[in-house]
Tab-separated table of C-alpha atoms and ligand atoms in Angstrom:
chain	number	residue	atom	x	y	z
V	1	MET	CA	5.041	1.040	-0.174
V	2	GLU	CA	3.046	3.094	2.362
V	3	TYR	CA	-0.422	1.755	2.117
V	4	SER	CA	-3.569	3.652	2.635
V	5	THR	CA	-6.095	2.019	0.353
V	6	VAL	CA	-5.392	-1.542	1.004
V	7	LEU	CA	-4.770	-2.364	4.302
V	8	ARG	CA	-3.119	-6.004	5.474
V	9	HIS	CA	-3.835	-7.638	8.678
V	10	ASP	CA	-2.278	-11.072	9.278
V	11	ASP	CA	-3.469	-13.305	11.705
V	12	GLU	CA	-1.510	-16.758	11.954
V	13	ALA	CA	-1.082	-17.643	8.249
V	14	VAL	CA	-3.889	-16.004	6.860
V	15	ALA	CA	-3.549	-12.570	5.487
V	16	THR	CA	-6.406	-10.145	5.172
V	17	LEU	CA	-6.463	-7.436	2.556
V	18	THR	CA	-9.043	-4.608	3.194
V	19	VAL	CA	-10.022	-2.075	0.513
V	20	ASN	CA	-10.047	1.001	2.432
V	21	ARG	CA	-11.961	3.973	0.697
V	22	PRO	CA	-15.179	3.706	2.651
V	23	GLU	CA	-15.868	7.321	1.695
V	24	LYS	CA	-15.794	6.067	-2.026
V	25	MET	CA	-17.503	2.871	-1.242
V	26	ASN	CA	-14.309	1.331	-1.787
V	27	ALA	CA	-14.015	1.892	-5.452
V	28	ALA	CA	-11.139	0.648	-7.142
V	29	SER	CA	-8.989	3.303	-8.074
V	30	ARG	CA	-5.587	2.998	-9.723
V	31	GLN	CA	-3.953	3.603	-6.278
V	32	VAL	CA	-6.060	0.636	-5.069
V	33	LEU	CA	-4.892	-1.659	-7.801
V	34	ASP	CA	-1.212	-0.674	-7.363
V	35	GLU	CA	-1.479	-1.346	-3.554
V	36	LEU	CA	-3.452	-4.866	-4.119
V	37	ASN	CA	-0.466	-5.771	-6.252
V	38	SER	CA	2.263	-4.659	-4.094
V	39	HIS	CA	0.632	-6.588	-1.113
V	40	LEU	CA	0.534	-9.542	-3.581
V	41	ASP	CA	4.265	-9.256	-4.269
V	42	GLU	CA	4.884	-9.305	-0.732
V	43	ILE	CA	2.774	-12.280	-0.039
V	44	GLU	CA	3.969	-14.346	-2.931
V	45	GLY	CA	7.333	-14.501	-1.354
V	46	ASP	CA	5.984	-14.995	2.185
V	47	ALA	CA	6.127	-18.607	3.363
V	48	GLY	CA	4.030	-17.431	6.459
V	49	VAL	CA	1.008	-16.760	4.565
V	50	GLU	CA	-0.972	-19.787	3.279
V	51	VAL	CA	-4.534	-18.336	2.766
V	52	ILE	CA	-5.443	-14.720	1.568
V	53	ILE	CA	-8.992	-13.003	2.435
V	54	ILE	CA	-10.200	-9.911	0.618
V	55	THR	CA	-12.632	-7.720	2.214
V	56	GLY	CA	-13.910	-4.123	1.778
V	57	ALA	CA	-13.725	-1.559	4.713
V	58	GLY	CA	-17.077	-0.476	6.457
V	59	GLU	CA	-20.364	-2.093	6.583
V	60	THR	CA	-21.761	-0.673	3.058
V	61	SER	CA	-19.433	-1.742	0.571
V	62	PHE	CA	-17.011	-4.552	-0.703
V	63	VAL	CA	-16.031	-2.784	-3.866
V	64	ALA	CA	-18.270	-0.408	-5.526
V	65	GLY	CA	-16.460	-1.042	-8.998
V	66	ALA	CA	-13.727	0.845	-10.967
V	67	ASP	CA	-13.431	4.501	-9.806
V	68	ILE	CA	-15.892	6.212	-12.261
V	69	ASN	CA	-13.978	9.367	-12.022
V	70	GLU	CA	-10.776	7.596	-13.682
V	71	LEU	CA	-12.957	5.842	-16.092
V	72	ALA	CA	-14.006	9.291	-17.616
V	73	LEU	CA	-10.541	9.717	-18.438
V	74	ARG	CA	-10.039	6.417	-20.243
V	75	ARG	CA	-9.194	6.245	-24.182
V	76	PRO	CA	-9.090	3.222	-26.489
V	77	LEU	CA	-5.600	2.012	-25.861
V	78	ASP	CA	-6.379	1.950	-21.754
V	79	GLY	CA	-8.936	-0.646	-22.726
V	80	LEU	CA	-6.111	-2.796	-23.908
V	81	GLU	CA	-3.621	-2.263	-21.000
V	82	ALA	CA	-6.554	-3.485	-18.918
V	83	TYR	CA	-4.835	-2.861	-15.611
V	84	MET	CA	-8.070	-4.294	-13.586
V	85	GLN	CA	-8.287	-7.318	-15.716
V	86	ARG	CA	-4.531	-7.932	-15.278
V	87	THR	CA	-4.537	-7.632	-11.491
V	88	TYR	CA	-7.574	-9.938	-11.111
V	89	GLY	CA	-6.018	-12.398	-13.516
V	90	ARG	CA	-3.010	-12.521	-10.875
V	91	ILE	CA	-5.533	-12.975	-8.100
V	92	ALA	CA	-7.432	-15.875	-9.944
V	93	HIS	CA	-3.834	-17.718	-10.773
V	94	PHE	CA	-2.166	-16.680	-7.389
V	95	PRO	CA	-0.431	-19.638	-5.979
V	96	LYS	CA	-2.296	-19.246	-2.726
V	97	PRO	CA	-6.009	-19.854	-2.072
V	98	VAL	CA	-8.020	-16.344	-1.898
V	99	ILE	CA	-11.361	-15.978	-0.330
V	100	ALA	CA	-13.626	-12.983	-0.963
V	101	ALA	CA	-15.479	-11.723	2.099
V	102	VAL	CA	-18.349	-9.780	0.389
V	103	ASN	CA	-19.689	-7.258	2.883
V	104	GLY	CA	-21.794	-4.976	0.737
V	105	TYR	CA	-22.055	-3.527	-2.684
V	106	ALA	CA	-19.820	-5.742	-5.088
V	107	LEU	CA	-20.760	-4.040	-8.408
V	108	GLY	CA	-18.785	-3.922	-11.415
V	109	GLY	CA	-14.845	-4.290	-10.484
V	110	GLY	CA	-15.965	-5.329	-6.858
V	111	CYS	CA	-18.219	-7.891	-8.295
V	112	GLU	CA	-15.332	-9.134	-10.827
V	113	LEU	CA	-12.678	-8.852	-7.822
V	114	ALA	CA	-14.842	-11.449	-6.053
V	115	LEU	CA	-15.351	-13.576	-8.922
V	116	ALA	CA	-11.385	-13.894	-9.425
V	117	CYS	CA	-11.153	-15.558	-5.859
V	118	ASP	CA	-11.438	-18.905	-5.240
V	119	ILE	CA	-14.369	-18.888	-2.686
V	120	ARG	CA	-16.862	-16.139	-2.264
V	121	VAL	CA	-18.659	-15.677	1.168
V	122	ALA	CA	-21.135	-12.865	1.450
V	123	SER	CA	-22.860	-11.027	4.395
V	124	ASP	CA	-26.660	-11.097	4.065
V	125	THR	CA	-26.562	-7.400	3.214
V	126	ALA	CA	-24.257	-7.819	0.099
V	127	VAL	CA	-25.402	-6.893	-3.350
V	128	PHE	CA	-23.843	-7.952	-6.544
V	129	GLY	CA	-24.143	-6.381	-10.002
V	130	LEU	CA	-22.444	-5.564	-13.348
V	131	PRO	CA	-23.737	-1.927	-14.074
V	132	GLU	CA	-21.256	-1.289	-16.963
V	133	THR	CA	-23.521	-1.361	-19.812
V	134	GLY	CA	-25.557	1.431	-18.282
V	135	LEU	CA	-22.141	3.604	-18.520
V	136	GLY	CA	-21.674	2.565	-22.385
V	137	ILE	CA	-18.997	0.067	-21.538
V	138	LEU	CA	-18.908	-3.864	-20.469
V	139	PRO	CA	-17.302	-5.564	-17.532
V	140	GLY	CA	-13.803	-5.956	-18.643
V	141	ALA	CA	-11.962	-7.311	-15.781
V	142	GLY	CA	-12.994	-10.800	-16.375
V	143	GLY	CA	-16.669	-10.245	-16.080
V	144	THR	CA	-17.714	-11.595	-19.427
V	145	GLN	CA	-15.888	-14.712	-18.662
V	146	ARG	CA	-15.993	-15.738	-14.903
V	147	LEU	CA	-19.336	-14.414	-14.205
V	148	VAL	CA	-20.575	-17.039	-16.968
V	149	GLU	CA	-18.422	-19.882	-15.667
V	150	ALA	CA	-19.790	-18.978	-12.084
V	151	VAL	CA	-23.675	-19.136	-13.002
V	152	GLY	CA	-24.153	-20.064	-16.553
V	153	ARG	CA	-24.766	-18.115	-19.867
V	154	GLY	CA	-28.215	-17.016	-19.454
V	155	PRO	CA	-28.125	-15.553	-15.750
V	156	ALA	CA	-24.714	-13.982	-16.532
V	157	ILE	CA	-26.041	-12.228	-19.838
V	158	ASP	CA	-29.232	-11.036	-17.794
V	159	MET	CA	-27.258	-9.294	-15.196
V	160	ILE	CA	-24.691	-7.761	-17.849
V	161	ILE	CA	-27.522	-6.389	-19.922
V	162	THR	CA	-29.949	-5.311	-17.724
V	163	GLY	CA	-27.499	-4.349	-15.136
V	164	ARG	CA	-29.998	-6.189	-12.731
V	165	ARG	CA	-28.653	-6.275	-9.157
V	166	ILE	CA	-28.827	-9.463	-6.972
V	167	SER	CA	-29.149	-9.911	-3.380
V	168	ALA	CA	-26.941	-12.044	-1.487
V	169	ALA	CA	-29.785	-14.840	-1.105
V	170	GLU	CA	-30.245	-14.609	-4.784
V	171	ALA	CA	-26.371	-15.033	-5.518
V	172	LEU	CA	-26.112	-17.993	-3.104
V	173	GLN	CA	-29.156	-19.778	-4.976
V	174	TRP	CA	-27.175	-19.051	-8.323
V	175	GLY	CA	-23.919	-20.525	-6.956
V	176	LEU	CA	-22.334	-16.855	-7.276
V	177	VAL	CA	-21.445	-17.498	-3.587
V	178	THR	CA	-21.033	-20.568	-1.429
V	179	TYR	CA	-21.747	-19.263	2.089
V	180	VAL	CA	-24.370	-16.130	3.391
V	181	THR	CA	-23.879	-14.977	6.874
V	182	ASP	CA	-25.015	-12.131	9.112
V	183	ALA	CA	-22.765	-9.167	8.680
V	184	GLU	CA	-20.822	-9.533	12.134
V	185	SER	CA	-20.131	-13.245	11.160
V	186	LEU	CA	-18.712	-12.661	7.851
V	187	LEU	CA	-14.689	-12.313	8.737
V	188	GLU	CA	-15.231	-15.173	11.259
V	189	GLN	CA	-16.883	-17.162	8.297
V	190	ALA	CA	-14.098	-16.435	5.970
V	191	ALA	CA	-11.545	-17.449	8.632
V	192	THR	CA	-13.197	-20.563	9.230
V	193	ILE	CA	-12.728	-21.521	5.669
V	194	ALA	CA	-9.313	-20.483	5.592
V	195	THR	CA	-8.673	-22.757	8.444
V	196	ARG	CA	-10.406	-25.786	6.865
V	197	ILE	CA	-8.039	-25.293	3.799
V	198	ARG	CA	-4.952	-24.939	6.024
V	199	ARG	CA	-5.634	-28.252	7.388
V	200	LYS	CA	-5.478	-29.684	4.007
V	201	GLY	CA	-2.626	-31.102	2.447
V	202	PRO	CA	-0.840	-27.739	0.912
V	203	THR	CA	0.555	-29.411	-1.896
V	204	ALA	CA	-2.974	-31.147	-2.966
V	205	VAL	CA	-4.422	-27.862	-2.443
V	206	ALA	CA	-2.013	-25.870	-4.600
V	207	LEU	CA	-2.151	-28.533	-7.446
V	208	VAL	CA	-5.949	-28.947	-7.430
V	209	ARG	CA	-6.378	-25.434	-7.879
V	210	GLN	CA	-3.922	-25.430	-11.023
V	211	VAL	CA	-5.691	-28.347	-12.293
V	212	VAL	CA	-9.128	-26.952	-12.139
V	213	ALA	CA	-7.681	-23.386	-13.533
V	214	HIS	CA	-5.814	-24.989	-16.695
V	215	SER	CA	-8.508	-27.664	-17.191
V	216	ALA	CA	-11.333	-24.823	-17.906
V	217	ALA	CA	-9.736	-24.186	-21.188
V	218	ALA	CA	-8.896	-27.714	-22.026
V	219	SER	CA	-10.621	-30.461	-23.545
V	220	GLU	CA	-12.085	-33.003	-21.054
V	221	GLU	CA	-9.730	-35.606	-22.257
V	222	THR	CA	-6.731	-33.003	-21.873
V	223	GLY	CA	-8.358	-32.076	-18.330
V	224	MET	CA	-8.517	-35.964	-17.194
V	225	PHE	CA	-5.007	-36.282	-18.125
V	226	VAL	CA	-3.646	-33.230	-16.383
V	227	GLU	CA	-5.538	-34.578	-13.288
V	228	ARG	CA	-3.571	-37.875	-13.689
V	229	LEU	CA	-0.353	-36.257	-13.877
V	230	ALA	CA	-1.159	-34.347	-10.594
V	231	GLN	CA	-2.258	-37.367	-8.719
V	232	SER	CA	0.854	-39.017	-9.699
V	233	LEU	CA	2.898	-36.278	-8.293
V	234	LEU	CA	0.873	-36.300	-5.238
V	235	TYR	CA	1.432	-39.784	-4.763
V	236	ALA	CA	5.081	-39.620	-4.293
V	237	THR	CA	4.695	-36.765	-1.514
V	238	ALA	CA	5.317	-37.130	2.125
V	239	GLU	CA	1.940	-35.085	2.575
V	240	LYS	CA	0.194	-38.116	1.113
V	241	ARG	CA	1.941	-40.819	3.176
V	242	GLU	CA	1.128	-38.561	6.272
V	243	GLY	CA	-2.466	-37.756	5.287
V	244	VAL	CA	-3.123	-41.692	4.757
V	245	GLU	CA	-1.077	-42.741	7.637
V	246	ALA	CA	-3.358	-40.197	10.061
V	247	SER	CA	-6.581	-41.346	8.468
V	248	LEU	CA	-5.606	-45.040	8.969
V	249	SER	CA	-4.343	-44.398	12.554
V	250	LYS	CA	-7.874	-42.078	13.082
V	251	ARG	CA	-5.735	-39.360	13.947
V	252	HIS	CA	-5.738	-35.434	12.485
V	253	PRO	CA	-3.002	-34.983	9.809
V	254	ASP	CA	0.132	-33.041	10.562
V	255	PHE	CA	1.209	-31.842	7.281
V	256	ALA	CA	3.324	-29.017	8.963
V	257	ALA	CA	5.524	-31.979	10.358
V	258	VAL	CA	6.499	-33.321	6.856
V	259	LYS	CA	6.954	-29.940	5.101
V	260	GLY	CA	9.826	-30.209	2.816
V	261	GLU	CA	9.867	-33.772	2.924
V	262	SER	CA	9.456	-35.846	-0.201
I	301	COA	N1	-16.101	5.450	-8.254
I	301	COA	C1	-16.117	6.567	-7.723
I	301	COA	N2	-16.659	7.058	-6.912
I	301	COA	C2	-17.852	6.168	-6.086
I	301	COA	C3	-18.131	4.843	-6.939
I	301	COA	C4	-17.233	4.714	-8.088
I	301	COA	N3	-17.546	3.378	-8.734
I	301	COA	N4	-19.056	4.383	-6.125
I	301	COA	C5	-19.233	5.432	-5.352
I	301	COA	N5	-18.688	6.251	-5.279
I	301	COA	C6	-18.742	7.645	-4.140
I	301	COA	C7	-19.700	8.469	-4.587
I	301	COA	O1	-19.418	9.323	-5.750
I	301	COA	C8	-19.984	9.224	-3.150
I	301	COA	O2	-19.037	10.270	-3.181
I	301	COA	P1	-19.078	11.814	-2.870
I	301	COA	O3	-19.779	11.700	-1.314
I	301	COA	O4	-18.086	12.345	-2.827
I	301	COA	O5	-20.312	12.095	-3.802
I	301	COA	C9	-19.673	8.279	-2.455
I	301	COA	O6	-18.910	7.424	-3.085
I	301	COA	C10	-20.792	7.724	-1.871
I	301	COA	O7	-21.607	7.089	-2.552
I	301	COA	P2	-23.271	7.203	-3.035
I	301	COA	O8	-23.671	7.115	-4.388
I	301	COA	O9	-23.383	8.713	-2.397
I	301	COA	O10	-23.819	6.274	-2.016
I	301	COA	P3	-25.450	5.584	-2.186
I	301	COA	O11	-25.326	4.609	-1.091
I	301	COA	O12	-26.375	6.450	-2.649
I	301	COA	O13	-25.138	4.441	-3.328
I	301	COA	C11	-24.016	2.709	-4.790
I	301	COA	C12	-24.318	3.316	-3.227
I	301	COA	C13	-22.685	1.850	-4.834
I	301	COA	C14	-25.102	2.022	-5.118
I	301	COA	C15	-23.709	4.004	-5.844
I	301	COA	O14	-22.542	4.601	-5.111
I	301	COA	C16	-23.047	3.344	-7.236
I	301	COA	O15	-23.897	2.952	-8.127
I	301	COA	N6	-22.135	3.520	-7.430
I	301	COA	C17	-21.256	3.455	-8.895
I	301	COA	C18	-21.424	1.890	-9.066
I	301	COA	C19	-20.783	1.510	-10.390
I	301	COA	O16	-21.490	1.995	-11.520
I	301	COA	N7	-19.798	0.846	-10.645
I	301	COA	C20	-19.175	0.381	-11.715
I	301	COA	C21	-18.246	1.410	-12.313
I	301	COA	S1	-17.473	0.765	-13.795
């Protein structure tokens, strides 16, 4: 596929995907979602990529929501097709960790894109909001679910039914993001987080993301059971032996050295 609205840049084992429609505030058109999906297809089968960073081109906007011109054409059954919701669901369950580097407006589908990522880091100029009710619709790409999960029901309903925009500082206070940096350091900060993840046991990272994702919809008892099962699996790995041995010998673990061993 020829890419123009989502660009990929790889640095070591980190793939950065940049939504690239700065003249339209990086609004997520059908083409953006197609290109995003196509990148995800490629990255999924690329053993050389361990972490993904998603950001927006330019200094003003991460993603200013769905493309409003396309929204104008939507009919009832398009709501059921929910292409954006499905794409973001794919990101939320992607087999590799995904970091959102929010460099400006994260409105509507932009806020929902960030919410689908594992970790959110924002520049101090970032602005979050779900303006959909002002357009007579609701945040239908996971916003009604993931925002509640991220910040709790009260603040989430407030953002959705008032259309209130919140600053990066407020987002940090609410737990919507876990890091705020100045604009110049944003990608560096995201890369530092990616490096920290890459130093951990890769199977442990992959499993813990799945345990957390699946436990969210399960009873605590089931969640605890899934946690025990995943831990049993990890106890059987060469990565666990390497991690514990390294800790006991006061050295850094070399998980790459035991890759593929059991
Ligand atoms: N869809 C399509 N185009 C969009 C867009 C979107 N979601 N958001 C911005 N744009 C376009 C504008 O139409 C404008 O295009 P033009 O220059 O051809 O007229 C361009 O991006 C710049 O936006 P503009 O509104 O002039 O910039 P601003 O700095 O005054 O405001 C925003 C920036 C992000 C606050 C404002 O563009 C906005 O509110 N966008 C819509 C956000 C939204 O409602 N998203 C949810 C959709 S469900």
